């Protein structure tokens, strides 16, 4: 009775499940929430390794804050600015904030490229930034191509309220999950055959969940492809400051710059857009600093109007504006961030390696590894992956994320986050993995032949596509639905 | 060429003008922006009276902040909490924030009613809150009724990205612009006749731009009407703490409570929703604290998922949570706020009254008056109102907002904000009005007969409705597009 009433009275959006949060993958979160690990109070609890948080440099931030009380509007030194900040609602943002973020984005890219503060548009985190871009680029029913595996939140952020579709491009381990031009072309053609209007390609570079970056040539080829086909290229670069090892990171901004400087001007810049955020690079997801940086003036103008729905709190703009204006701090923070991520990554993958567990080898970025447990699967299927995942959660007591939750077509891969904990907790996690592997020694022997690629290819017929959207393969494990830890 | 390209490549949303910001009403803002008044540096500049800001109690807030350094994560006393706040992204919000806001909402309503912290859903300001509610309640093409005059931002907030329509219900001065039941019923029936599916009624109580509140009986009758017709009642109560005079404010929450306590349970609570914010009541628009408070569990759940697009910065949640948990501060702030608004309102309307200018008399709330300049119009038309408005901006040098920008059907009314300036600036404004009226003495004589009601009634035929949406009568003068003043 009540449901019928709601059915009639609310929107389809309110009663549908386009938000993607009814997934079985939330079980991992529930397991963690009901039994969280604590080294003293709950040493047998579940360790949270499903959260791509960057907690390694807060000492640097706290140190800076103590030295810069005037950066806050809540200190005796800064309170005189409270009123002006509290009433500030220009959606261009505080000039200092915009300038500092633009400069920071350049600094993260080794100052090889610069960003125009007038193209910095605020949004409510990368979540809001992605939705804004989707609203600007595509009408309901139109689509964006996305290489798999990809961050499952995209299914909500880009699709839910916009009506935009995501069309996956399958990548696999045979090529270290790197996007191949032929797969991009095939997916584009297949979508067209199925009467899906493709408006663009969404790349995550560095990749979540892979922790890899795209090399310059691949990025150039991709940009040439989108350019030739007159479709947009959206680059999610929210992990750009987490590149901790060689080779160097190449941002789409550098490809743009290179094209401009060469005088070729072969790229239509109206087609290129960057999504940025401080949630991963600085570790501030709670501050909700999302950025749309577009080279297209109409998109800048429209996105800025949309930012009224997700403006960054002026209190936060003020603090971030001050903090990122301090060139010395930025330099030190970025250096420490890279060094500590490299160290943690080395320690964690080293520990895994010693018990015979490999991770995707080309990884040199991100807050996670892409762990290969294919040899532990009973069979090469999503069901077997899910069964193994439940063992990891319930017996090993680690909340990791299975590859299928990232739309990975090849079973047996898991994303394991390593930067949201201290060294001791990481050691406990490694110890548990060690014990688990000891029980499965046989399976871990490298002799066994692997299924390098799933035989399942998604077709784009309407029916299957709908199932793809609504199936349990479309969850949001890395959702903000986590319990408060304050 | 470029336009054609964009036309094809971007969404209809990006190239359309559903954002409503191409309006001629922005001329007033441009006039202010290019020549802002300053008592010393630019004493002949334009005085900003188009901005519904509440600047009268910042001394109280600053005093509190100085006494409570631990409320900030940027002070030596509070910085230990920085990390936990910076990584906090649960979209239920910090428990202290949710509890404090719920308590504050009760306190604002004289503690006659209480709010459940579990129904407090965050949004990016009232702007985001309204959009969220629209997304939850209506599908594209469906409509909400809204009494006129109403805040022009609704045309963007509720319609732009949702595809929802707003159907105006005309109110006029014959009844002090109070919503009449027969007009509500007629608008509802007319919409149905025109095959518009009405999903709800949106009330702003206290009203912007009128500065009036609805009496309990009217509110009861309206709730009975929406209940009987099985449509939603959305109450925008963002000005509830600005009620500075008798009669006392009655919130829809009190009507709900009354119904519950009486045991009648005549109201279907699934149909009742409140939009709240701290932008007006506390004067913090820059902090982007918007709230959806719904009695409908499905709406709470869906809106909370949507809040991922417009979460309040955890830094701001932390500060507001601490501040509003201080019962003594809240008491003092609310008292001072009311007293100072009453004083300013009295001084301003008194000053206007002495030169023969009347404002809507029933006004006892808000940050503005609804000024009656009908006698100064050359004829009773929107054109004449616009002509007078241009004189006020360019010669009197006051940026006020003409009634037509609020979809007021009766020409000659202007919204004049009085709480965004100091006493001296208000006196300068009054002096200018005095001088202006002296030049138009004849017109101000009370003898002249007034046109009490516009003869123009909007029809809901598709064509006229579209014109209504797209015409210059659909602007957003009170947009956040204001220049930074920090």
PDB file of C-alpha atoms in Angstrom, chain B residues 146 148 150 166-170 186-187 190-191 194 407-409 454-461 463-469 471 473:
ATOM      1  CA  UNK B 146       4.167  28.232  -6.616  1.00  0.00           C
ATOM      2  CA  UNK B 148       3.672  34.624  -6.797  1.00  0.00           C
ATOM      3  CA  UNK B 150       8.412  34.160  -5.571  1.00  0.00           C
ATOM      4  CA  UNK B 166       6.733  25.577 -12.023  1.00  0.00           C
ATOM      5  CA  UNK B 167       3.137  26.711 -12.342  1.00  0.00           C
ATOM      6  CA  UNK B 168       2.536  30.139 -10.791  1.00  0.00           C
ATOM      7  CA  UNK B 169      -0.480  30.950  -8.638  1.00  0.00           C
ATOM      8  CA  UNK B 170      -1.094  34.667  -8.799  1.00  0.00           C
ATOM      9  CA  UNK B 186      -8.237  27.268  -9.546  1.00  0.00           C
ATOM     10  CA  UNK B 187      -4.545  27.004 -10.456  1.00  0.00           C
ATOM     11  CA  UNK B 190      -6.396  24.804 -14.604  1.00  0.00           C
ATOM     12  CA  UNK B 191      -3.121  22.891 -14.678  1.00  0.00           C
ATOM     13  CA  UNK B 194      -3.968  21.670 -19.485  1.00  0.00           C
ATOM     14  CA  UNK B 407       6.914  37.060 -11.235  1.00  0.00           C
ATOM     15  CA  UNK B 408       4.695  39.565  -9.472  1.00  0.00           C
ATOM     16  CA  UNK B 409       1.647  40.135 -11.635  1.00  0.00           C
ATOM     17  CA  UNK B 454      -3.376  43.463 -12.646  1.00  0.00           C
ATOM     18  CA  UNK B 455      -5.908  42.407 -15.204  1.00  0.00           C
ATOM     19  CA  UNK B 456      -3.348  40.079 -16.739  1.00  0.00           C
ATOM     20  CA  UNK B 457      -3.933  36.497 -15.747  1.00  0.00           C
ATOM     21  CA  UNK B 458      -1.546  33.885 -17.019  1.00  0.00           C
ATOM     22  CA  UNK B 459      -3.053  31.143 -19.023  1.00  0.00           C
ATOM     23  CA  UNK B 460      -1.479  27.718 -18.977  1.00  0.00           C
ATOM     24  CA  UNK B 461      -1.592  26.998 -22.656  1.00  0.00           C
ATOM     25  CA  UNK B 463       2.866  28.403 -25.673  1.00  0.00           C
ATOM     26  CA  UNK B 464       2.248  31.053 -23.073  1.00  0.00           C
ATOM     27  CA  UNK B 465       3.714  28.860 -20.403  1.00  0.00           C
ATOM     28  CA  UNK B 466       6.914  28.530 -22.404  1.00  0.00           C
ATOM     29  CA  UNK B 467       7.084  32.263 -22.863  1.00  0.00           C
ATOM     30  CA  UNK B 468       6.640  32.675 -19.153  1.00  0.00           C
ATOM     31  CA  UNK B 469       9.624  30.467 -18.573  1.00  0.00           C
ATOM     32  CA  UNK B 471      10.762  35.641 -20.984  1.00  0.00           C
ATOM     33  CA  UNK B 473      10.214  37.879 -16.433  1.00  0.00           C
TER      34      UNK B 473
END
